[in-house]
Short mmCIF file of C-alpha atoms in Angstrom, two decimals:
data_model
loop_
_atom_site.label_atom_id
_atom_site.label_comp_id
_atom_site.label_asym_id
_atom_site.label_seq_id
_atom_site.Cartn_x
_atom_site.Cartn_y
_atom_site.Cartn_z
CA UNK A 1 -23.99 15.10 -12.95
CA UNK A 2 -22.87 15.55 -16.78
CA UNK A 3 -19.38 15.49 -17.42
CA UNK A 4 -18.08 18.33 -19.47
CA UNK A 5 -15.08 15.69 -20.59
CA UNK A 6 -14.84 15.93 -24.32
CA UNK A 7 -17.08 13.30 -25.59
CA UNK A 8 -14.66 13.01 -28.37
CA UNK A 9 -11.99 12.37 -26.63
CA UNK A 10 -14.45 10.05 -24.63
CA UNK A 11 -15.29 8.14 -27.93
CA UNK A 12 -11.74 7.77 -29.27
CA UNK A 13 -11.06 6.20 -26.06
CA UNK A 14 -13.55 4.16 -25.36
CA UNK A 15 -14.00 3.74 -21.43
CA UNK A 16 -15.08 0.66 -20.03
CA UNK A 17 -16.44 2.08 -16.93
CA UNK A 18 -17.60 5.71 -15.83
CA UNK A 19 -18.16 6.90 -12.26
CA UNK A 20 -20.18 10.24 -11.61
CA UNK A 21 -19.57 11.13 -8.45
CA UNK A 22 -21.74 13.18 -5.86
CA UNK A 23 -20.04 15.67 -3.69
CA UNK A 24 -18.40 13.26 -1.67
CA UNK A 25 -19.86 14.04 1.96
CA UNK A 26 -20.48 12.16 5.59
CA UNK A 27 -23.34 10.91 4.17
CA UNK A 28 -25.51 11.20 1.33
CA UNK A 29 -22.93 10.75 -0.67
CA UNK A 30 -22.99 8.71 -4.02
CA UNK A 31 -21.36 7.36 -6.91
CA UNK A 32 -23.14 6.47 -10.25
CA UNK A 33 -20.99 3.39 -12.15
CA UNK A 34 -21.38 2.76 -15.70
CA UNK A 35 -20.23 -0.21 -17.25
CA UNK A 36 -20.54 0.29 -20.38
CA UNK A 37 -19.13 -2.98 -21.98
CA UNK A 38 -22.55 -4.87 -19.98
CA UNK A 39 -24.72 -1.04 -21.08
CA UNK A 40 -25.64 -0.95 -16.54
CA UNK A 41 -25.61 1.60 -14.50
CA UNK A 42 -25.10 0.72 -10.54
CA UNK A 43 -25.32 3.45 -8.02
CA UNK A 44 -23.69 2.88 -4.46
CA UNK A 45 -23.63 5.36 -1.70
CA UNK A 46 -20.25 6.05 -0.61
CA UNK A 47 -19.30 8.23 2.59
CA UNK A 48 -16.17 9.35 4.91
CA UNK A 49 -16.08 9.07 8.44
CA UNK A 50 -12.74 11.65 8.81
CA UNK A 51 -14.06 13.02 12.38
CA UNK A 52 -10.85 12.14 13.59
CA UNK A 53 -8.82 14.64 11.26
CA UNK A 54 -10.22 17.18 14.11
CA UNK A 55 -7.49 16.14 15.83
CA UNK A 56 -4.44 18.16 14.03
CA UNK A 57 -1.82 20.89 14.38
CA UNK A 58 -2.93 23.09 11.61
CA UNK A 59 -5.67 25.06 12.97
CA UNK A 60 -7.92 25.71 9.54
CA UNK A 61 -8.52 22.47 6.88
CA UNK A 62 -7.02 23.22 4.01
CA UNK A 63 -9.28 22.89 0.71
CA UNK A 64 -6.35 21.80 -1.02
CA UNK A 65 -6.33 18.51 1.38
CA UNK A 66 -9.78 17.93 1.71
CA UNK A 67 -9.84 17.51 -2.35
CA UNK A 68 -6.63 15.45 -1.85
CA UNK A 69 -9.03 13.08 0.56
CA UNK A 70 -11.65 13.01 -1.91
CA UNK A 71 -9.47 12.10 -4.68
CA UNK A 72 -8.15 9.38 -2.90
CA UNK A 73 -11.94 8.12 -1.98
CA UNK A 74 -13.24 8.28 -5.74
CA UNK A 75 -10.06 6.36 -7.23
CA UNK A 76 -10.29 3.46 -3.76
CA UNK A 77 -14.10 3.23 -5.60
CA UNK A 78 -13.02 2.82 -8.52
CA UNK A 79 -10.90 0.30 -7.84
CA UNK A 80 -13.17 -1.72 -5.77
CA UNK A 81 -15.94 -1.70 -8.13
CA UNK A 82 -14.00 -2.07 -11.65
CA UNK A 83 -13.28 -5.60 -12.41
CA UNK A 84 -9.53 -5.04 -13.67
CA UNK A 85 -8.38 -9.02 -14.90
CA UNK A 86 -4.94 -9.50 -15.17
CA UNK A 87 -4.91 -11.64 -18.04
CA UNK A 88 -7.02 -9.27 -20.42
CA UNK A 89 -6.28 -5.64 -22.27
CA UNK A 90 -6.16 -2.85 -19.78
CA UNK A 91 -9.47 -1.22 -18.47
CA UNK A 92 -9.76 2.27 -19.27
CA UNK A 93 -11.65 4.47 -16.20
CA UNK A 94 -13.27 7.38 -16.44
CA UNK A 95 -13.85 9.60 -13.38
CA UNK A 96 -15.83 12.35 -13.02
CA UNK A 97 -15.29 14.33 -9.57
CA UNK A 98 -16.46 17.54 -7.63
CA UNK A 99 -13.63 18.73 -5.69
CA UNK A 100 -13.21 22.66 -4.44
CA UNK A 101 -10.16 23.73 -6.60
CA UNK A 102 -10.43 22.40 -10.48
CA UNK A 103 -8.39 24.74 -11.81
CA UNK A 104 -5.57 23.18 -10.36
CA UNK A 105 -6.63 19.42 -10.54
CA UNK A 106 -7.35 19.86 -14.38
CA UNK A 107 -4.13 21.49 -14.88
CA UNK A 108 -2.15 19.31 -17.78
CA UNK A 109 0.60 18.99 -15.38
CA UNK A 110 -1.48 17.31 -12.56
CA UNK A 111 -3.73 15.29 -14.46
CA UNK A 112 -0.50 14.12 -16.35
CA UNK A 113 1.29 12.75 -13.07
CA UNK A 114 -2.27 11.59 -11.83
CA UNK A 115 -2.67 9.48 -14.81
CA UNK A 116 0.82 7.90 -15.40
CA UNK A 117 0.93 7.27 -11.65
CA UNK A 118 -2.39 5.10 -11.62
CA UNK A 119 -1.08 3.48 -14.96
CA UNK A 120 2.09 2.31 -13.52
CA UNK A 121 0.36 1.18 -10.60
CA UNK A 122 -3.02 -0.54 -11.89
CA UNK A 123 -2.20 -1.39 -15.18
CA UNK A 124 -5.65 0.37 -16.20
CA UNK A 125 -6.10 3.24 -18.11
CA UNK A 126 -7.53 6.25 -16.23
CA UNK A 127 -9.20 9.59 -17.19
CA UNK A 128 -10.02 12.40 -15.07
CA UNK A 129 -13.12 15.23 -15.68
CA UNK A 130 -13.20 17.68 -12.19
CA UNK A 131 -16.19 19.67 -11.62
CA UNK A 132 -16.20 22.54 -9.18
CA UNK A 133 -18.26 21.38 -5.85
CA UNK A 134 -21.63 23.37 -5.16
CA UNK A 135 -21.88 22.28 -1.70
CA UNK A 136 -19.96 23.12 1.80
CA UNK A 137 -17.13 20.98 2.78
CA UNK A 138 -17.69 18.16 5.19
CA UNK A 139 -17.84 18.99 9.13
CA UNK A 140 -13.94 19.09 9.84
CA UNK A 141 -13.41 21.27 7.35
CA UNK A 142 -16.11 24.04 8.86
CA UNK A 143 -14.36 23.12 12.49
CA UNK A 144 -11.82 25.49 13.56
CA UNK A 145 -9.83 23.19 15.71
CA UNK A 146 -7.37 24.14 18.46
CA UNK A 147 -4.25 23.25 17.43
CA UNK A 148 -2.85 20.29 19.14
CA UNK A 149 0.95 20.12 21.04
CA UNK A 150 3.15 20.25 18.20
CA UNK A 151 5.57 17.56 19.26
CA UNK A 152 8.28 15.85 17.78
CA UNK A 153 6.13 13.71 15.64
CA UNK A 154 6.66 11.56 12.64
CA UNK A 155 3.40 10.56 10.77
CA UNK A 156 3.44 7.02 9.31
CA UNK A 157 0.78 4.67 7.58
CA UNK A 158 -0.66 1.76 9.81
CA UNK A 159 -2.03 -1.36 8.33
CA UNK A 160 -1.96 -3.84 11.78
CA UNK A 161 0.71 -5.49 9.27
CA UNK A 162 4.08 -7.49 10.48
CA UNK A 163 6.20 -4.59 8.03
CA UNK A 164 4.14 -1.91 10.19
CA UNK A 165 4.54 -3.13 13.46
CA UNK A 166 8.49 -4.68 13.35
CA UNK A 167 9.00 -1.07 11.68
CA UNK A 168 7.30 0.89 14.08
CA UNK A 169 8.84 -0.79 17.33
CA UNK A 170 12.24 -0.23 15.62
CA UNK A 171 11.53 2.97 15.30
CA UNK A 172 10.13 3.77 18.97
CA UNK A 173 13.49 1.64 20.45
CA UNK A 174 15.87 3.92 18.06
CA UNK A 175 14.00 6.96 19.04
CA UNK A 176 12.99 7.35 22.72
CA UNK A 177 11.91 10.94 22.31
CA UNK A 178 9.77 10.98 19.20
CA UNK A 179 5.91 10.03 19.45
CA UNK A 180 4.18 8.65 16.37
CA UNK A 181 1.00 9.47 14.66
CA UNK A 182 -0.13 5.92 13.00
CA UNK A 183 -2.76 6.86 10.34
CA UNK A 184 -4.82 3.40 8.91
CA UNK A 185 -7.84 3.76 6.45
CA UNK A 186 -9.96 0.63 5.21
CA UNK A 187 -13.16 -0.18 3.88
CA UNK A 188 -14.33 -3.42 6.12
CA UNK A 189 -14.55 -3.51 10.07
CA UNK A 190 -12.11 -6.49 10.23
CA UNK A 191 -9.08 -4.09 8.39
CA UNK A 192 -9.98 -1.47 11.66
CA UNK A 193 -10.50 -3.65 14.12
CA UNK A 194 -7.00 -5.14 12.90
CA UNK A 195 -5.45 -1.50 13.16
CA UNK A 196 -6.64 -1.08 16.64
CA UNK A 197 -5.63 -4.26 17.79
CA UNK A 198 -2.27 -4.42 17.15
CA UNK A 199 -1.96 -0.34 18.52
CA UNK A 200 -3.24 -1.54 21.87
CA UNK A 201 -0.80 -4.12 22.30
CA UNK A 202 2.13 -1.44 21.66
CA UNK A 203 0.36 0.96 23.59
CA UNK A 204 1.33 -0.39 27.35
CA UNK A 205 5.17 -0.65 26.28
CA UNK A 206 5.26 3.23 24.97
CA UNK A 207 2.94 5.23 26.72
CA UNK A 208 2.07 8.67 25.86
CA UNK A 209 4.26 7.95 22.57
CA UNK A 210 1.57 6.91 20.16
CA UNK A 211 -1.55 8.28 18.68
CA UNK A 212 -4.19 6.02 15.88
CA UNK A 213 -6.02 8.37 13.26
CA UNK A 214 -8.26 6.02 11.41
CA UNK A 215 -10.61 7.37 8.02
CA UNK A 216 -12.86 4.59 7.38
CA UNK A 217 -14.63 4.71 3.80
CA UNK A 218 -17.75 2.87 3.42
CA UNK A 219 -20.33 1.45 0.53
CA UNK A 220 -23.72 1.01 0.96
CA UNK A 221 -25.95 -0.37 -1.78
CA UNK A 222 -24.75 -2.22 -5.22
CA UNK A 223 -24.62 -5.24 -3.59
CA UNK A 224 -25.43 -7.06 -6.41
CA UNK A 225 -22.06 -5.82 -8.43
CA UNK A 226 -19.17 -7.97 -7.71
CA UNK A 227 -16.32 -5.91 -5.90
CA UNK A 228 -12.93 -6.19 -7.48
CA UNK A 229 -10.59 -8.56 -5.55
CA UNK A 230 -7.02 -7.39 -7.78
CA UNK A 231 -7.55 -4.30 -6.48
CA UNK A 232 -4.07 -2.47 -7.46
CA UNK A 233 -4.72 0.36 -6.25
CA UNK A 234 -5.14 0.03 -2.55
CA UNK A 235 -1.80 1.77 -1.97
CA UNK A 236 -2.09 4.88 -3.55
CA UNK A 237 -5.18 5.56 -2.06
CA UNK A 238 -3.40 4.76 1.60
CA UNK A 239 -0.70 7.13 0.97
CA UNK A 240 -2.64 9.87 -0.63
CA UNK A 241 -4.80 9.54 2.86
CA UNK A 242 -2.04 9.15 4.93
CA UNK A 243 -0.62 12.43 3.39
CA UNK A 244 -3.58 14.35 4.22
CA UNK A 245 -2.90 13.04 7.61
CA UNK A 246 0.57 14.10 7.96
CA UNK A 247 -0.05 17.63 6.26
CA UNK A 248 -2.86 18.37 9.10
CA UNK A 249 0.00 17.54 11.32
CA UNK A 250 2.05 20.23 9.91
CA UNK A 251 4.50 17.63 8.38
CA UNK A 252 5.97 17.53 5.35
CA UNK A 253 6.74 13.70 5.13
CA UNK A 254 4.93 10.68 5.06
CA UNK A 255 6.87 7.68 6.60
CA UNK A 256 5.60 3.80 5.84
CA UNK A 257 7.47 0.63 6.78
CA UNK A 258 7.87 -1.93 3.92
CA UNK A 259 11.05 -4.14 3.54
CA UNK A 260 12.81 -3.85 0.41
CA UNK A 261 11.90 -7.01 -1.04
CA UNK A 262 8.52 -6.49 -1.08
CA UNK A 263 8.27 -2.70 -1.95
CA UNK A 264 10.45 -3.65 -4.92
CA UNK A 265 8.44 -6.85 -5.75
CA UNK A 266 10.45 -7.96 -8.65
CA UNK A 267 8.53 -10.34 -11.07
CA UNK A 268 8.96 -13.96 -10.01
CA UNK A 269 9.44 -15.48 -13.52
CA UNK A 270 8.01 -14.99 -17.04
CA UNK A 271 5.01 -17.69 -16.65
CA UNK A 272 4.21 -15.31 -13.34
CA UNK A 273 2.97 -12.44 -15.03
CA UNK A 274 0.37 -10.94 -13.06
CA UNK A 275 1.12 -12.83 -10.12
CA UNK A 276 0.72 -10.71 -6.87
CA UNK A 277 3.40 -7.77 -8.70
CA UNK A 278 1.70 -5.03 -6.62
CA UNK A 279 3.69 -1.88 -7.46
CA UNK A 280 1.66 -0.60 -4.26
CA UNK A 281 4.99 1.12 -2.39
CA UNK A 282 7.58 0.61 -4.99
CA UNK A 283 9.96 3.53 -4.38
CA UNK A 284 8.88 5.25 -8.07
CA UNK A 285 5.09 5.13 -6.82
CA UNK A 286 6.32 6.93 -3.50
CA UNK A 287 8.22 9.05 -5.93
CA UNK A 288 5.33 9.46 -8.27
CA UNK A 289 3.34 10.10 -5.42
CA UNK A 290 5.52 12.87 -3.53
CA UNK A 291 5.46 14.87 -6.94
CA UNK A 292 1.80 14.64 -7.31
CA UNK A 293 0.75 15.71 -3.87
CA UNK A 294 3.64 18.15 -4.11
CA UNK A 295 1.89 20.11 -6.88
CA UNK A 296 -1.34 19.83 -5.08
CA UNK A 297 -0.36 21.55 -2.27
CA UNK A 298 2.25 23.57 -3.88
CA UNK A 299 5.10 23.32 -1.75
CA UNK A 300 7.33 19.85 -1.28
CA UNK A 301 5.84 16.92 0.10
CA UNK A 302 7.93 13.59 0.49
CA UNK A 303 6.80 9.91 1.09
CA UNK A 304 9.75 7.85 2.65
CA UNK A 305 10.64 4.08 3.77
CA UNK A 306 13.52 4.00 5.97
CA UNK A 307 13.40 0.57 5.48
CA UNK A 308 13.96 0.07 2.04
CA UNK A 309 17.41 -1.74 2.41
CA UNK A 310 16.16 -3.75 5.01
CA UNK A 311 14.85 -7.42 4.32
CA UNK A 312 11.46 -8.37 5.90
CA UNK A 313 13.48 -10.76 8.77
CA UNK A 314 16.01 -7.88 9.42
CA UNK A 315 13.07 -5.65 10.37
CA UNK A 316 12.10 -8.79 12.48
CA UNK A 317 14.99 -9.31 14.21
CA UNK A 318 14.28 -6.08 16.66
CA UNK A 319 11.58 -8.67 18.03
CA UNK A 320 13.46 -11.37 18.53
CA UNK A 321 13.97 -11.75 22.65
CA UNK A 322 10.98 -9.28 23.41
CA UNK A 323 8.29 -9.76 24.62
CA UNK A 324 6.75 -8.15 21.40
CA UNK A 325 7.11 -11.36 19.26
CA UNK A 326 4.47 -12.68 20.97
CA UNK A 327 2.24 -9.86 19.00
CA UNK A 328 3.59 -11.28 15.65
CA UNK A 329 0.69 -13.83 15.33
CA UNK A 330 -2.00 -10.89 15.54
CA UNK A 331 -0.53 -9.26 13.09
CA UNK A 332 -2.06 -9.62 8.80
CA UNK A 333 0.04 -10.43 6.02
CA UNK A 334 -1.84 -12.27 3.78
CA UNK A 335 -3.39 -11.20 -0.05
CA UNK A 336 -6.47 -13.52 0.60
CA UNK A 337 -7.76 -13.37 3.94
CA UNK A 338 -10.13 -15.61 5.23
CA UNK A 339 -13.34 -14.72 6.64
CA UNK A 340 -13.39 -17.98 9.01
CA UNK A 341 -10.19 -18.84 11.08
CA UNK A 342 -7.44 -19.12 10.19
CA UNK A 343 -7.65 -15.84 8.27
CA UNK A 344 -4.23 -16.23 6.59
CA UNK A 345 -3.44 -19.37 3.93
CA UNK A 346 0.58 -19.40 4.83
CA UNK A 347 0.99 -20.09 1.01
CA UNK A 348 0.52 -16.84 -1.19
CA UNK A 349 3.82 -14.63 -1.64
CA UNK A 350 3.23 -12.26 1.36
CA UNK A 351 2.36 -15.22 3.72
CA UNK A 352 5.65 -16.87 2.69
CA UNK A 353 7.81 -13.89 2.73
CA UNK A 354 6.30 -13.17 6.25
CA UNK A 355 6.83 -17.10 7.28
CA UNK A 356 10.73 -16.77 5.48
CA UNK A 357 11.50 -13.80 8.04
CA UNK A 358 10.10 -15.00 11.05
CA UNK A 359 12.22 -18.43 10.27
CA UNK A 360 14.87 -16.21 9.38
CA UNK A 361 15.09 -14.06 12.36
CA UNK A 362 14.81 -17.29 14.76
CA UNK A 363 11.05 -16.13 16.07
CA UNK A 364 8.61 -18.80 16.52
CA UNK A 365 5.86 -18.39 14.60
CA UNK A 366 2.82 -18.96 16.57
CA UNK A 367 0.52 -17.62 13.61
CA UNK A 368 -2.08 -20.39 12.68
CA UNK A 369 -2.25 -20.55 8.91
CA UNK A 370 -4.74 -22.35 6.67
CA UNK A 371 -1.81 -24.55 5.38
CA UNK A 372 -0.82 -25.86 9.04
CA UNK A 373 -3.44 -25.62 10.96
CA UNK A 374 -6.88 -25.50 8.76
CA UNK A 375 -8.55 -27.77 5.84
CA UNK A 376 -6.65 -28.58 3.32
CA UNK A 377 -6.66 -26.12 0.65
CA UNK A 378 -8.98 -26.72 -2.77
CA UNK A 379 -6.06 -24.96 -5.05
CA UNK A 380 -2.58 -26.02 -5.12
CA UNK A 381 -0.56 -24.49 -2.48
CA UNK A 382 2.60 -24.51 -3.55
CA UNK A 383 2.23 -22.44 -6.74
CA UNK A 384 3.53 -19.63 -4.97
CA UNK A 385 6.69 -21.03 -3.35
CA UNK A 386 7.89 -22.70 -6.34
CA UNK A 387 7.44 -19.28 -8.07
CA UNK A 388 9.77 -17.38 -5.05
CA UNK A 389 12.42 -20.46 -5.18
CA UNK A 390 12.95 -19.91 -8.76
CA UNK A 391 13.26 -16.44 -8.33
CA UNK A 392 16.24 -16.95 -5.63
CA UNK A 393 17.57 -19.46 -7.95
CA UNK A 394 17.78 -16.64 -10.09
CA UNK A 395 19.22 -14.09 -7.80
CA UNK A 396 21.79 -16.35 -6.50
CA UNK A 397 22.86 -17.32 -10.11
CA UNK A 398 23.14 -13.54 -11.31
CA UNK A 399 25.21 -13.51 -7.81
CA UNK A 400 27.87 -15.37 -7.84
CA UNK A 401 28.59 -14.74 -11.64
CA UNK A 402 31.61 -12.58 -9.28
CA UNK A 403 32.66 -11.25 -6.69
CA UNK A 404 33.03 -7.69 -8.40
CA UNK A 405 30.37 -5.97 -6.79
CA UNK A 406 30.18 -4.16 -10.43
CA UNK A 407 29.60 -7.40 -12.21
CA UNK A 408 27.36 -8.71 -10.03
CA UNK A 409 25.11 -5.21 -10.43
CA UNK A 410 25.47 -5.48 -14.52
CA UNK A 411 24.08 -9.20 -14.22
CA UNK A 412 21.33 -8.32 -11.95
CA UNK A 413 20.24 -5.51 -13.96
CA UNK A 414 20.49 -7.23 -17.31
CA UNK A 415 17.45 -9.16 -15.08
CA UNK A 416 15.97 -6.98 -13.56
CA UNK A 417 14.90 -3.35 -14.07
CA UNK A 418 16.67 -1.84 -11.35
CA UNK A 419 18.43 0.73 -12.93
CA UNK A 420 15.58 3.26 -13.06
CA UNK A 421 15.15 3.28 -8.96
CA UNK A 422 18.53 3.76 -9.01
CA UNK A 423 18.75 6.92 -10.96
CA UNK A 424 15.23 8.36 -10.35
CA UNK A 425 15.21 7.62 -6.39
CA UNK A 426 18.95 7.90 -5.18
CA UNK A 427 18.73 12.05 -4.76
CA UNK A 428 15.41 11.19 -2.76
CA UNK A 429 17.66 9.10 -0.47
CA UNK A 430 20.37 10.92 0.18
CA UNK A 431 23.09 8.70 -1.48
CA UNK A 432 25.21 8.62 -4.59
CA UNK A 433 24.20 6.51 -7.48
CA UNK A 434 27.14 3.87 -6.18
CA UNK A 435 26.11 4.04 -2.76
CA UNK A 436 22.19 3.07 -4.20
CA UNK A 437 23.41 0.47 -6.20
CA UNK A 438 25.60 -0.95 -3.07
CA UNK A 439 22.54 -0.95 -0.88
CA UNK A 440 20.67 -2.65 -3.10
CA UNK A 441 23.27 -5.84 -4.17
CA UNK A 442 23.34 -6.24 -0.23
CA UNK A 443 19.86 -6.24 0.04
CA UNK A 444 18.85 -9.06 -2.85
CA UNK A 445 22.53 -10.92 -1.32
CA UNK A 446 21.51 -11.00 2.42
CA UNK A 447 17.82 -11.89 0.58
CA UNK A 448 19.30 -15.23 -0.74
CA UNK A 449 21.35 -16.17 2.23
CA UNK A 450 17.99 -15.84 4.46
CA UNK A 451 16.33 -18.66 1.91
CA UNK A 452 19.66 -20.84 1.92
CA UNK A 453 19.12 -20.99 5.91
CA UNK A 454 15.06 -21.87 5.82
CA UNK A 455 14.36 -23.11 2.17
CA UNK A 456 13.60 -26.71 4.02
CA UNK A 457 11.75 -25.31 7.10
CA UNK A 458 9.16 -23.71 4.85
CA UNK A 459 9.30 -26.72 2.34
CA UNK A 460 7.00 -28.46 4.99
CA UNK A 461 3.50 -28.15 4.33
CA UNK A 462 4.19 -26.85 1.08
CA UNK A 463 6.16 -29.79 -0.96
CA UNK A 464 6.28 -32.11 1.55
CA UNK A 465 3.00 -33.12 3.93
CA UNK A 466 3.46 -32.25 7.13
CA UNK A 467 3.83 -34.99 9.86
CA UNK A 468 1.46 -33.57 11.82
CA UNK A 469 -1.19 -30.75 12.66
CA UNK A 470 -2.02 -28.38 15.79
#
């Protein structure tokens, strides 16, 4: 395939990496990558297993959503494949696409909110070149389904992660009538396997409430070509999915559980730059995202946390005195999973946020960690903690400058860039700009009262050997 992308353009920009793809199809499919600092070309097959989008409300697939799915499979590619360092100048990505409809995915006004979207997100530099597709859509999009029971549902991403699953089982305790559709994606066994595993345990204790629609991309070939560990933009492609999900269920929402701290993900300090800041499900990439898919599909489409004011051990406390706690160690938190047990180190920032709310929420954490219960690390473990206690420090300095919630907010923000969410995402929540800013002083306050209570627990292991190990 030739892109028709001005090579102008293309030479004033100067792309570090180009990927050609193939109709992107069940199999067969293909993507050639350029990387054109090293002058290689790499091509590695790349197919969709989305059988299980058969199972949906809306009786005919829309093309609009099957070009939605193959958007999101060409930029999860991209991001695998393109080495993207944080400590160098930005990449910039060309992608060159077959999709069904490109006179409305080269429209200025798409490919605008496409590329600011996976700029804010990635800190890469993309570029987009849609071809119109010369072959039939994949096998669910041929298959006039029946239309499934069209039930009280509410569609929500599924990871098998702690956020997930403590949101989820507040959700089915709030809720006794509504069922869920849980929709996970992934590119490795382990990530569906994980999915599935945690589903079945909740399964028993809800029956007939829950459903698991799982898309599974895969790579064959280019083995040889280093995959991309930062990859930054792992969430977008989950919520672009997970919209095509909820869309074929004749909703117009996506719902995802993430606690506040972490969607937010505020920078730790200066000499942390680049240190696990995933803007992954910040509420302007859920806001970014909702516009985007909006124009797509041309009518309004919104992605929402309801747990966006909630810290990660509030959305734990619902499993506190279950039985359900017991699930918490099967759950996966951590950015570096290990392929041998245990999978999860207990000292990068989501393995110590996860550890702070299960303290928090007086759970005992039966999770075995590298730090407590395998061999001793090779890096320095506590890298990570000392970066999160300064950043408490911080909060609880900015804090207590007063007691005037209004002070407290100016000192915060003079901080931290809070102010945008505030006046791009209140309307999406339903509140005033007050009421926004209120939420969110509670949330960072009842943050740093949480650390106050288990800054010494989690100490162990980290600054201080531990005495001894199960």
């Amino acid at each position: 395939m030739i892109s028709t992308l001005d090579k102008t353009k293309t030479n004033i920009y100067e792309i570090d990496y180009t990927f050609e793809f193939s109709c992107i199809a069940n199999n067969d499919g293909n993507v050639q990558f350029i990387d054109h600092r090293k002058n290689r070309k790499t091509t590695v097959e790349i197919i969709v297993d989305d059988k299980n989008f058969q199972y949906r409300v809306l009786q005919e697939f829309p093309s609009v959503v099957a070009d939605l799915t193959d958007l999101a499979i060409a930029i999860h590619a991209a991001d695998r494949l393109a080495v993207q360092p944080f400590d160098q100048d930005q990449k910039r990505i060309l992608i060159v696409l077959p999709v069904r409809h490109p006179e409305l995915l080269n429209k200025n006004s798409f490919k605008t909110k496409l590329e600011d979207l996976l700029g804010w997100a990635t800190g890469s530099r993309w570029f987009f070149d849609f071809q119109k597709r010369t072959i039939p859509g994949r096998i669910v999009e041929r298959q006039q389904t029946f239309s499934t029971h069209s039930q009280e549902c509410e569609v929500t991403l599924w990871s098998g992660g702690l956020d997930a699953f403590a949101g989820l089982y507040t959700r089915l305790t709030t809720d006794p009538v509504r069922h869920f559709m849980l929709f996970g994606t992934g590119s490795n066994n382990s990530a569906s396997a994980l999915q599935k595993k945690v589903f079945k345990a909740l399964q028993p204790i809800f029956p007939n409430r829950l459903n698991l629609c799982q898309v599974p991309i895969r790579f064959c070939g280019g083995e040889e070509h280093k995959k991309n560990k930062n990859t930054r933009a792992r969430g977008v492609v989950f919520i672009m999915l997970g919209s095509a999900c909820a869309y074929l269920m004749g909703k117009k929402i996506l719902h995802l559980y993430e606690n506040g701290i972490g969607a937010i993900n505020l920078p730790y300090r200066k000499s942390a730059i680049g240190l696990d800041h995933s803007r992954s499900v910040h509420p302007l990439t859920l806001l970014r995202i909702s516009e985007l898919v909006s124009e797509l599909l041309g009518e309004e489409f919104h992605i929402k946390n309801p747990f966006l004011f909630w810290t990660k051990a509030q959305m734990c406390e619902a499993l506190a005195q279950t039985p359900m706690s017991d699930v918490i160690s099967v759950t996966q938190s951590c950015d570096r999973r290990h392929r041998q047990q245990p999978t999860q180190c207990g000292y990068c920032s989501s393995c110590i946020l996860r550890r702070q709310a299960i303290a928090a929420s007086k759970i005992k954490d039966k999770t075995h960690y590298v730090i407590s219960h395998g061999k001793p690390p090779v890096s320095d473990p506590k890298e990570y903690f000392l970066n999160m206690l300064c950043q408490v420090s911080t909060f609880r300095d900015l804090l207590n400058v007063s007691e005037d919630p209004k002070l407290q907010w100016e000192h915060l923000t003079q901080k931290f860039l809070l102010d945008d969410i505030v006046d791009r995402c209140a309307k999406n929540e339903n509140l005033s700009l007050v009421e926004m800013r209120h939420h969110l002083l509670n949330l960072y306050k009842t943050y740093v009262a949480e650390w106050s209570d288990v800054e010494s627990h989690l100490s162990v292991g980290l600054l201080h050997k531990l005495t001894n190990q199960s």
